[in-house]
Amino acid sequence: MTKRRSRVTIDGLDRAPHRAFMRAMGLDDAALEKPMVGVVSMKGEQTPCNMTHDFQVEATKAGIAEAGGTPREFATVSVSDGISMNHEGMKFSLFSRELIADSIEAVVHGLAYDALIGFGGCDKTLPGVMMGMIRCNVPSIFIYGGSALPGKLGGRTLTVLDSYEAVGSFMTGEIDQTTLAAIERSCLPTIGACAGQFTANTMAMVSEAMGLTIPNVSMIPGVYAERAQACRRAGRLVMRMLEQGGPLPREIVTRKSLENGAAVVAATGGSTNAALHLPAIANEAGIAFSLDDVGEVFARTPLIGNLRPGGKYTAKDVYDIGGTAVIIRALIESGHIDGSCLSVTGRTLAEEYRDANAPDGDVIHSVSKPIMADGGVAVLKGNLCPDGAVIKVAGLKSLVFEGVARVFEDEEACVKAVRNRHYSAGEVLVIRNEGPVGGPGMREMLGVTALIYGQGMGEKVALITDGRFSGATRGMCIGYVSPESFVGGPLALVRDGDRIRIDAGARRMDLLIDEREFAERRKAWKPRPPRHRAGALAKYARLVGQAPGGAVTHEGPAEWPWFDGADSN
């Protein structure tokens, strides 16, 4: 075995001060002789999504210690998508993904840890941790903290999405304030991430399909003791990976494994945010994998998951029929997932998932009898989005919409109109200046889309934005429009009264004006001043790229001299 990275902080006469710091933390000579394994989580009180981490982190540390390692726990940031939704705070959500990856890099390299186990909970924490793992490229295992149990009210199954949409229903008089309050108090009965196939559960399944986590753990509910057993196993496994020299994250993350990740998103009608996170994960591995590549996989993968918001069931239901393994096995056997890709166990996906249950035909359909033949998420192109846009088609009654544009220069202006019901059926609501640079931060629009749906207008209008959508968004909603309006993308040229045609089946979205008019508008366009001139968001806006490349802030893969295990003294 090559010399461990952590010895650079421990061995030698001049490391006496370093050892003194470690002894002050309670480490003795035996602990200092063992590998130092980082365990990063978001333990705290920012969101219920991460509050499952506490007991799982302790189990992980126990597993590391049992296998001869010294666990070193640390924390990173988390911005609750739910609590930051529909106000300026949402600008920090996507930004936090980069902060998480950066902070993991800083700690793992700054303290020369030998290996890493990383927990994710709320949406951006999952890709952020995976990006940090790949960037550092030490033996690593990702663990999802698990979803909340679904709520119940009068025999009806609830998720937090029901509370968002109930606000719109109250505004129209469909429900009264007592019912709204009952939904608020019933929809999220336990800690854990949102129970539907929203971004957290989507990216948890992605981590399995890509081989970055313990097989078939992602759908275990966050409050189940079974998670502690899996975490203890992960602690032991990462020590074995360290002893054997791998597989390392960049050996696991290949173009094929990225395609596997995209396939599980399409097959389950998962979050549109995955189309942003997969290219960002690829960037860390130095692999060119853009929105176009994601779209190709989406187009060839059938929708087999009957999961919310487009379907009926939750993560707990998937767990009850056998977990993510049911989906992955079915997709391997149908050729939609490459089973030869590696898992953290050192075995292939085909080996790990060959004994999984068959689809039950209700929660998960068979590939031979899919819900849709070509996936629950689609990438659109056209003169309004030449570099791409993303829509969740799972659950849509019609894939075509043509209407008159109603333009809003930011999310707040649109929310005000929707709250006051100052919009009409047949309109295409356009929210611009909310992209990665223009926002900055590419805000999610669940607040406004849920209001529209709750008001009974879900597919009677369309909504287009260069911002993002929550995985919980449903309806004729197209986001991630690229290039964004702030940098002169075509969305900046749309005017009130223009006709826009969306054909998700044909994967097109077009502004119905002639080329001459397009050219005149381009010539007349002038850039807007930045919204933030100082602080973290201003720095982010100067660095961030466009959505098709993952809205990343650096060019990967990062290099580090200790990757080869060489002695750096």
Coordinates of C-alpha atoms in Angstrom, one line a residue, residues 26-554:
G26 CA -8.3 13.2 22.5
L27 CA -6.3 11.1 20.1
D28 CA -3.7 8.8 21.6
D29 CA -0.6 7.1 20.0
A30 CA -2.8 4.2 18.6
A31 CA -5.2 6.6 17.0
L32 CA -2.4 8.6 15.4
E33 CA -1.0 5.4 13.8
K34 CA -4.3 4.7 12.0
P35 CA -5.6 6.2 8.7
M36 CA -7.5 9.4 9.1
V37 CA -11.0 9.2 7.5
G38 CA -13.1 12.3 7.1
V39 CA -16.9 12.0 7.7
V40 CA -18.7 15.0 6.4
S41 CA -22.4 15.8 7.0
M42 CA -24.8 18.7 7.4
K43 CA -25.9 17.9 10.9
G44 CA -27.8 20.9 12.2
E45 CA -31.1 22.7 12.3
Q46 CA -31.4 24.3 8.9
T47 CA -33.8 21.7 7.4
P48 CA -35.4 18.4 8.4
C49 CA -33.7 16.8 5.4
N50 CA -30.3 16.7 7.3
M51 CA -31.5 15.9 10.8
T52 CA -31.3 12.2 10.1
H53 CA -27.5 12.5 9.7
D54 CA -26.8 12.4 13.5
F55 CA -27.3 8.7 14.3
Q56 CA -26.0 7.7 10.8
V57 CA -22.7 9.6 11.3
E58 CA -22.2 7.9 14.6
A59 CA -22.8 4.5 13.0
T60 CA -20.4 5.3 10.2
K61 CA -17.7 6.4 12.7
A62 CA -18.2 3.2 14.6
G63 CA -17.7 1.2 11.4
I64 CA -14.5 3.0 10.5
A65 CA -13.1 2.5 14.0
E66 CA -14.0 -1.2 13.9
A67 CA -12.0 -1.6 10.7
G68 CA -8.9 0.1 12.0
G69 CA -9.4 3.7 11.1
T70 CA -9.6 7.0 13.0
P71 CA -12.8 8.8 12.0
R72 CA -12.6 12.6 11.8
E73 CA -16.1 14.3 11.7
F74 CA -16.7 17.7 10.1
A75 CA -19.6 19.6 8.8
T76 CA -20.4 21.7 5.8
V77 CA -23.2 24.1 4.8
S78 CA -26.8 23.4 3.8
V79 CA -29.4 25.9 2.4
S80 CA -32.9 24.5 2.8
D81 CA -34.6 24.7 -0.5
G82 CA -38.0 24.7 1.2
I83 CA -37.3 27.6 3.6
S84 CA -35.4 29.6 1.0
M85 CA -38.2 29.1 -1.6
N86 CA -39.9 32.1 -3.3
H87 CA -37.7 34.9 -1.9
E88 CA -34.2 36.2 -2.4
G89 CA -32.7 33.5 -0.2
M90 CA -33.2 31.0 -3.0
K91 CA -30.3 32.6 -4.8
F92 CA -28.0 30.8 -2.3
S93 CA -29.4 27.3 -3.0
L94 CA -27.5 26.4 -6.2
F95 CA -24.5 28.4 -5.0
S96 CA -24.4 26.2 -1.9
R97 CA -23.6 23.2 -4.1
E98 CA -20.3 24.8 -5.0
L99 CA -19.7 25.9 -1.4
I100 CA -20.1 22.3 -0.3
A101 CA -17.7 20.9 -2.9
D102 CA -15.2 23.6 -2.1
S103 CA -15.4 23.1 1.6
I104 CA -14.9 19.3 1.3
E105 CA -11.8 20.0 -0.9
A106 CA -10.5 22.5 1.6
V107 CA -10.8 20.1 4.6
V108 CA -9.8 16.8 2.9
H109 CA -6.7 18.4 1.3
G110 CA -6.0 20.9 4.1
L111 CA -5.9 18.2 6.7
A112 CA -4.6 15.4 4.5
Y113 CA -7.4 12.9 5.2
D114 CA -6.9 9.5 3.7
A115 CA -10.5 8.7 2.8
L116 CA -14.0 10.2 3.0
I117 CA -17.6 9.3 3.7
G118 CA -20.0 12.1 2.8
F119 CA -23.7 12.5 3.7
G120 CA -26.3 14.4 1.7
G121 CA -29.8 15.4 2.6
C122 CA -31.4 18.5 1.2
D123 CA -31.3 18.9 -2.6
K124 CA -28.0 20.6 -3.4
T125 CA -26.1 18.7 -0.7
L126 CA -26.2 15.5 -2.7
P127 CA -24.5 16.7 -5.9
G128 CA -22.3 19.0 -3.8
V129 CA -20.9 16.1 -1.8
M130 CA -20.5 13.9 -4.8
M131 CA -18.6 16.7 -6.6
G132 CA -16.3 17.1 -3.6
M133 CA -15.6 13.3 -3.5
I134 CA -14.7 13.3 -7.1
R135 CA -12.6 16.4 -6.9
C136 CA -10.5 15.0 -4.0
N137 CA -10.4 11.5 -5.5
V138 CA -9.6 9.7 -2.3
P139 CA -11.4 6.5 -1.4
S140 CA -14.9 7.7 -0.9
I141 CA -18.5 6.6 -0.3
F142 CA -21.6 8.8 -0.6
I143 CA -24.6 8.2 1.7
Y144 CA -28.0 9.8 1.4
G145 CA -29.6 10.6 4.8
G146 CA -33.0 9.3 3.6
S147 CA -36.4 10.7 3.0
A148 CA -39.2 11.6 5.4
L149 CA -42.2 9.3 5.7
P150 CA -45.2 10.5 3.8
G151 CA -48.0 12.2 5.6
K152 CA -51.6 11.1 6.0
L153 CA -54.8 13.1 6.2
G154 CA -58.3 11.6 5.9
G155 CA -56.9 8.6 4.1
R156 CA -55.0 10.7 1.6
T157 CA -51.2 10.4 1.3
L158 CA -49.4 13.7 1.5
T159 CA -46.0 15.2 0.7
V160 CA -44.8 18.7 1.3
L161 CA -45.9 19.5 -2.3
D162 CA -49.5 19.3 -1.1
S163 CA -48.9 22.2 1.2
Y164 CA -47.5 24.4 -1.6
E165 CA -50.4 23.6 -3.9
A166 CA -52.9 23.9 -1.0
V167 CA -52.1 27.6 -0.8
G168 CA -53.3 28.1 -4.4
S169 CA -56.4 26.0 -3.6
F170 CA -57.2 28.2 -0.6
M171 CA -56.8 31.4 -2.8
T172 CA -59.5 30.0 -5.2
G173 CA -61.8 29.0 -2.4
E174 CA -61.5 25.3 -3.2
I175 CA -60.4 24.6 0.4
D176 CA -60.9 26.6 3.6
Q177 CA -58.2 27.8 6.1
T178 CA -58.9 24.8 8.4
T179 CA -58.1 22.3 5.7
L180 CA -55.0 24.3 4.7
A181 CA -53.8 24.3 8.3
A182 CA -54.4 20.5 8.5
I183 CA -52.4 19.9 5.4
E184 CA -49.5 22.1 6.7
R185 CA -49.4 20.0 10.0
S186 CA -49.8 16.6 8.3
C187 CA -47.7 16.7 5.1
L188 CA -44.2 16.2 6.7
P189 CA -44.6 14.0 9.8
T190 CA -40.9 13.1 10.3
I191 CA -37.5 14.4 9.7
G192 CA -35.9 13.4 6.4
A193 CA -35.9 14.8 2.8
C194 CA -39.1 15.3 0.8
A195 CA -40.9 12.0 0.2
G196 CA -41.6 12.4 -3.5
Q197 CA -39.3 11.9 -6.5
F198 CA -38.1 15.4 -6.1
T199 CA -34.4 16.4 -6.3
A200 CA -33.2 14.7 -3.1
N201 CA -34.6 11.3 -3.9
T202 CA -33.7 11.7 -7.6
M203 CA -30.0 12.4 -6.9
A204 CA -30.0 9.6 -4.2
M205 CA -31.0 7.1 -7.0
V206 CA -28.4 8.7 -9.3
S207 CA -25.7 8.0 -6.6
E208 CA -26.7 4.3 -6.8
A209 CA -26.9 4.1 -10.6
M210 CA -23.5 5.7 -10.8
G211 CA -22.0 3.3 -8.2
L212 CA -21.0 6.0 -5.6
T213 CA -22.9 4.5 -2.7
I214 CA -23.7 1.3 -0.9
P215 CA -26.1 -0.7 -3.2
N216 CA -29.8 -0.4 -2.5
V217 CA -29.7 2.0 0.5
S218 CA -31.1 5.2 -1.1
M219 CA -34.8 4.5 -0.5
I220 CA -34.5 3.4 3.1
P221 CA -36.5 6.0 5.0
G222 CA -34.4 8.4 7.0
V223 CA -35.8 7.5 10.3
Y224 CA -35.3 3.7 10.0
A225 CA -32.7 2.0 12.1
E226 CA -31.7 0.0 9.1
R227 CA -29.8 3.0 8.0
A228 CA -27.4 2.7 10.9
Q229 CA -26.5 -0.8 9.8
A230 CA -25.8 0.4 6.2
C231 CA -23.6 3.2 7.6
R232 CA -21.6 0.9 9.8
R233 CA -21.0 -1.2 6.7
A234 CA -19.9 1.9 4.8
G235 CA -17.4 2.7 7.5
R236 CA -15.9 -0.8 7.2
L237 CA -16.0 -0.7 3.4
V238 CA -14.2 2.6 3.0
M239 CA -11.3 1.1 5.1
R240 CA -11.1 -1.8 2.7
M241 CA -11.1 0.6 -0.2
L242 CA -8.3 2.5 1.4
E243 CA -6.3 -0.7 1.9
Q244 CA -6.8 -1.9 -1.6
G245 CA -6.3 1.5 -3.2
G246 CA -9.8 1.9 -4.6
P247 CA -11.8 2.0 -6.6
L248 CA -11.4 5.7 -6.5
P249 CA -14.2 8.1 -7.4
R250 CA -12.7 9.0 -10.8
E251 CA -12.5 5.2 -11.6
I252 CA -16.2 4.8 -10.8
V253 CA -17.4 8.0 -12.6
T254 CA -17.1 7.3 -16.3
R255 CA -19.2 8.4 -19.3
K256 CA -21.1 5.2 -19.0
S257 CA -21.9 5.7 -15.3
L258 CA -23.0 9.2 -16.0
E259 CA -25.4 7.8 -18.6
N260 CA -26.6 5.4 -16.0
G261 CA -27.4 8.3 -13.7
A262 CA -29.3 10.1 -16.4
A263 CA -31.2 6.9 -17.2
V264 CA -32.5 6.4 -13.7
V265 CA -33.7 10.1 -13.7
A266 CA -35.7 9.5 -16.9
A267 CA -37.0 6.1 -15.8
T268 CA -38.4 7.6 -12.6
G269 CA -39.7 10.9 -13.8
G270 CA -37.1 12.5 -11.6
S271 CA -36.1 16.1 -10.9
T272 CA -35.2 18.4 -13.8
N273 CA -32.3 19.6 -11.6
A274 CA -30.5 16.3 -12.4
A275 CA -29.9 17.7 -15.9
L276 CA -27.8 20.4 -14.2
H277 CA -26.1 18.3 -11.6
L278 CA -24.9 15.4 -13.9
P279 CA -22.8 17.7 -16.1
A280 CA -21.4 19.3 -12.9
I281 CA -20.4 15.9 -11.5
A282 CA -18.9 15.0 -14.9
N283 CA -16.8 18.2 -14.8
E284 CA -15.1 17.1 -11.6
A285 CA -14.0 13.9 -13.3
G286 CA -12.8 15.8 -16.5
I287 CA -15.5 14.2 -18.6
A288 CA -17.4 16.3 -21.2
F289 CA -21.0 15.5 -20.5
S290 CA -23.4 18.3 -21.3
L291 CA -27.1 18.9 -21.3
D292 CA -27.3 17.5 -24.8
D293 CA -25.8 14.2 -23.6
V294 CA -28.2 14.1 -20.7
G295 CA -31.1 14.7 -23.2
E296 CA -30.0 11.8 -25.5
V297 CA -30.2 9.4 -22.5
F298 CA -33.6 10.9 -21.4
A299 CA -35.0 10.4 -25.0
R300 CA -34.1 6.7 -25.1
T301 CA -35.1 5.7 -21.6
P302 CA -38.7 4.6 -20.8
L303 CA -40.6 6.0 -17.8
I304 CA -41.3 3.1 -15.5
G305 CA -41.7 4.9 -12.1
N306 CA -45.2 5.8 -11.0
L307 CA -43.7 8.4 -8.6
R308 CA -44.8 11.8 -7.4
P309 CA -45.2 14.5 -8.6
G310 CA -46.1 13.1 -12.0
G311 CA -47.3 9.8 -10.5
K312 CA -48.8 8.3 -7.4
Y313 CA -46.2 6.9 -5.1
T314 CA -43.3 8.0 -2.7
A315 CA -39.9 6.9 -1.7
K316 CA -41.3 4.7 1.1
D317 CA -43.4 2.8 -1.5
V318 CA -40.3 2.1 -3.6
Y319 CA -38.5 0.9 -0.4
D320 CA -41.5 -1.4 0.3
I321 CA -41.2 -3.2 -3.0
G322 CA -37.5 -3.7 -2.9
G323 CA -35.8 -0.3 -3.2
T324 CA -33.9 1.3 -6.0
A325 CA -32.5 -2.1 -6.9
V326 CA -35.8 -2.9 -8.5
I327 CA -35.3 -0.1 -11.0
I328 CA -31.6 -0.6 -11.6
R329 CA -32.0 -4.4 -12.2
A330 CA -34.9 -3.8 -14.7
L331 CA -32.9 -1.1 -16.6
I332 CA -29.7 -3.3 -16.7
E333 CA -31.7 -6.2 -18.1
S334 CA -33.3 -4.0 -20.7
G335 CA -30.0 -2.5 -21.7
H336 CA -30.8 1.1 -20.5
I337 CA -28.2 0.9 -17.8
D338 CA -24.7 -0.5 -18.4
G339 CA -24.2 -3.2 -15.7
S340 CA -20.5 -3.4 -16.3
C341 CA -19.9 -0.1 -14.4
L342 CA -18.2 -0.3 -11.0
S343 CA -19.7 0.2 -7.6
V344 CA -17.8 1.4 -4.5
T345 CA -17.9 -2.3 -3.5
G346 CA -15.4 -3.1 -6.3
R347 CA -18.1 -5.3 -7.9
T348 CA -20.1 -4.3 -11.0
L349 CA -23.7 -3.0 -10.9
A350 CA -24.8 -6.2 -12.6
E351 CA -23.2 -8.3 -9.8
E352 CA -24.7 -6.1 -7.1
Y353 CA -28.2 -5.9 -8.4
R354 CA -28.8 -9.2 -10.1
D355 CA -30.9 -10.6 -7.2
A356 CA -33.2 -7.6 -6.9
N357 CA -37.0 -7.9 -7.0
A358 CA -38.8 -7.6 -10.3
P359 CA -41.0 -4.5 -10.8
D360 CA -44.4 -4.8 -9.1
G361 CA -46.2 -3.4 -12.0
D362 CA -47.7 -0.5 -10.0
V363 CA -45.1 1.5 -8.2
I364 CA -42.5 0.5 -10.8
H365 CA -43.7 -0.8 -14.1
S366 CA -41.9 -3.3 -16.3
V367 CA -39.8 -1.9 -19.1
S368 CA -41.9 -3.9 -21.5
K369 CA -45.0 -2.0 -20.3
P370 CA -43.7 1.5 -19.5
I371 CA -45.8 4.5 -18.5
M372 CA -44.1 6.4 -21.3
A373 CA -41.8 5.1 -24.0
D374 CA -39.3 7.9 -23.9
G375 CA -38.7 9.1 -20.3
G376 CA -40.3 11.4 -17.8
V377 CA -37.9 14.3 -18.4
A378 CA -37.0 15.9 -21.7
V379 CA -34.5 18.4 -23.1
L380 CA -35.9 20.9 -25.6
K381 CA -34.2 22.9 -28.3
G382 CA -35.4 25.6 -30.6
N383 CA -34.9 29.3 -31.4
L384 CA -35.9 30.3 -27.8
C385 CA -33.5 27.8 -26.2
P386 CA -30.7 27.1 -28.8
D387 CA -28.5 25.6 -26.1
G388 CA -31.3 23.7 -24.4
A389 CA -34.1 23.8 -21.8
V390 CA -35.6 21.1 -19.6
I391 CA -39.2 20.0 -18.8
K392 CA -40.7 17.2 -16.7
V393 CA -43.2 15.5 -19.0
A394 CA -44.2 12.8 -16.5
G395 CA -47.9 13.3 -15.7
L396 CA -48.6 15.8 -18.4
K397 CA -52.0 15.4 -20.2
S398 CA -50.7 17.1 -23.3
L399 CA -47.2 17.6 -24.6
V400 CA -48.1 20.6 -26.8
F401 CA -48.9 24.1 -25.8
E402 CA -49.1 27.3 -27.9
G403 CA -50.0 30.6 -26.3
V404 CA -49.3 34.3 -25.9
A405 CA -46.3 35.5 -23.9
R406 CA -46.7 37.5 -20.7
V407 CA -43.2 38.7 -19.7
F408 CA -41.9 39.2 -16.1
E409 CA -38.4 40.6 -15.4
D410 CA -38.0 38.6 -12.2
E411 CA -39.8 35.9 -10.1
E412 CA -41.4 38.4 -7.7
A413 CA -43.3 40.1 -10.5
C414 CA -44.8 36.9 -11.7
V415 CA -45.6 35.7 -8.1
K416 CA -47.5 38.9 -7.5
A417 CA -49.6 38.5 -10.7
V418 CA -50.3 34.8 -9.9
R419 CA -51.3 35.6 -6.2
N420 CA -53.7 38.2 -7.5
R421 CA -54.9 35.9 -10.3
H422 CA -53.9 38.5 -12.9
Y423 CA -53.2 36.0 -15.6
S424 CA -55.3 34.0 -18.0
A425 CA -55.6 30.6 -19.5
G426 CA -53.7 30.3 -22.7
E427 CA -50.8 32.6 -21.6
V428 CA -47.2 31.6 -21.5
L429 CA -45.7 33.2 -18.4
V430 CA -42.0 34.1 -19.0
I431 CA -39.8 34.8 -16.0
R432 CA -36.3 36.0 -17.1
N433 CA -33.2 37.4 -15.5
E434 CA -33.1 34.4 -13.1
G435 CA -30.3 32.4 -14.7
P436 CA -27.0 31.4 -13.0
V437 CA -25.4 34.8 -13.8
G438 CA -28.4 37.1 -14.0
G439 CA -30.1 35.9 -10.8
P440 CA -27.5 35.3 -9.8
G441 CA -28.0 31.7 -8.5
M442 CA -30.7 30.4 -10.8
R443 CA -33.6 30.3 -8.3
E444 CA -36.1 27.5 -8.1
M445 CA -39.7 28.4 -8.9
L446 CA -41.8 25.9 -7.0
G447 CA -43.6 28.7 -5.1
V448 CA -45.1 30.1 -8.3
T449 CA -45.7 26.8 -10.1
A450 CA -47.4 25.3 -7.1
L451 CA -49.7 28.3 -6.8
I452 CA -50.6 28.0 -10.4
Y453 CA -51.4 24.3 -10.0
G454 CA -53.3 24.9 -6.8
Q455 CA -55.4 27.5 -8.5
G456 CA -56.5 24.9 -11.0
M457 CA -54.4 26.4 -13.9
G458 CA -51.7 23.7 -14.0
E459 CA -51.9 22.9 -17.7
K460 CA -54.0 25.9 -18.8
V461 CA -50.9 28.1 -18.8
A462 CA -47.2 27.4 -19.5
L463 CA -44.3 28.9 -17.6
I464 CA -40.8 29.4 -19.1
T465 CA -37.7 30.6 -17.2
D466 CA -34.0 30.7 -17.3
G467 CA -34.2 29.9 -13.6
R468 CA -34.7 26.4 -12.2
F469 CA -37.6 24.3 -11.0
S470 CA -37.9 22.2 -7.9
G471 CA -38.2 18.4 -8.5
A472 CA -41.7 18.9 -7.1
T473 CA -42.8 21.2 -9.9
R474 CA -45.4 19.8 -12.3
G475 CA -47.3 21.2 -15.3
M476 CA -46.2 22.8 -18.5
C477 CA -43.1 24.3 -16.9
I478 CA -39.8 24.7 -18.9
G479 CA -36.7 25.9 -17.1
Y480 CA -32.9 26.1 -17.5
V481 CA -33.4 28.0 -20.7
S482 CA -30.0 28.5 -22.3
P483 CA -28.3 30.8 -23.0
E484 CA -29.9 32.8 -20.2
S485 CA -31.5 36.2 -20.8
F486 CA -28.9 38.2 -18.8
V487 CA -26.1 37.3 -21.3
G488 CA -28.3 38.0 -24.3
G489 CA -30.0 34.7 -24.8
P490 CA -33.2 34.7 -26.9
L491 CA -35.4 34.8 -23.8
A492 CA -34.3 38.4 -23.4
L493 CA -35.9 39.3 -26.7
V494 CA -39.5 38.0 -25.9
R495 CA -42.2 40.7 -25.7
D496 CA -45.7 40.7 -24.3
G497 CA -48.1 39.3 -27.0
D498 CA -45.5 37.2 -28.8
R499 CA -46.7 33.6 -29.6
I500 CA -44.6 30.8 -28.2
R501 CA -45.0 27.1 -29.2
I502 CA -43.9 24.3 -26.9
D503 CA -43.9 20.7 -28.3
A504 CA -42.3 18.5 -25.7
G505 CA -43.0 15.4 -27.8
A506 CA -40.9 16.9 -30.6
R507 CA -38.5 18.3 -28.0
R508 CA -38.9 21.9 -29.4
M509 CA -39.7 25.3 -28.0
D510 CA -39.9 28.3 -30.4
L511 CA -40.7 32.0 -30.4
L512 CA -43.0 32.4 -33.4
I513 CA -41.5 35.6 -35.0
D514 CA -39.6 35.8 -38.2
E515 CA -35.8 36.0 -38.5
R516 CA -35.8 39.7 -39.5
E517 CA -37.7 40.6 -36.3
F518 CA -35.4 38.4 -34.3
A519 CA -32.3 40.2 -35.7
E520 CA -33.8 43.7 -35.1
R521 CA -34.5 42.8 -31.4
R522 CA -31.0 41.4 -31.0
K523 CA -29.5 44.6 -32.3
A524 CA -31.6 46.7 -29.9
W525 CA -30.9 44.5 -26.8
K526 CA -28.8 46.1 -24.0
P527 CA -27.4 44.2 -21.0
R528 CA -28.8 44.9 -17.6
P529 CA -26.7 46.0 -14.7
P530 CA -25.7 43.2 -12.2
R531 CA -28.0 42.8 -9.2
H532 CA -25.1 42.2 -6.8
R533 CA -21.8 44.1 -6.8
A534 CA -20.3 42.7 -3.7
G535 CA -20.5 39.6 -1.5
A536 CA -20.7 35.9 -2.3
L537 CA -23.3 36.2 -5.0
A538 CA -21.3 38.8 -6.9
K539 CA -18.3 36.5 -6.8
Y540 CA -20.4 33.6 -7.9
A541 CA -21.8 35.6 -10.8
R542 CA -18.3 36.4 -12.1
L543 CA -17.3 32.7 -12.1
V544 CA -20.4 30.6 -12.9
G545 CA -21.0 29.1 -16.3
Q546 CA -24.2 28.3 -18.2
A547 CA -26.7 25.5 -17.4
P548 CA -25.7 23.1 -20.3
G549 CA -22.3 22.7 -18.6
G550 CA -23.8 22.3 -15.1
A551 CA -23.5 25.9 -14.0
V552 CA -20.0 25.2 -12.6
T553 CA -17.5 27.6 -11.2
H554 CA -14.2 26.0 -12.2

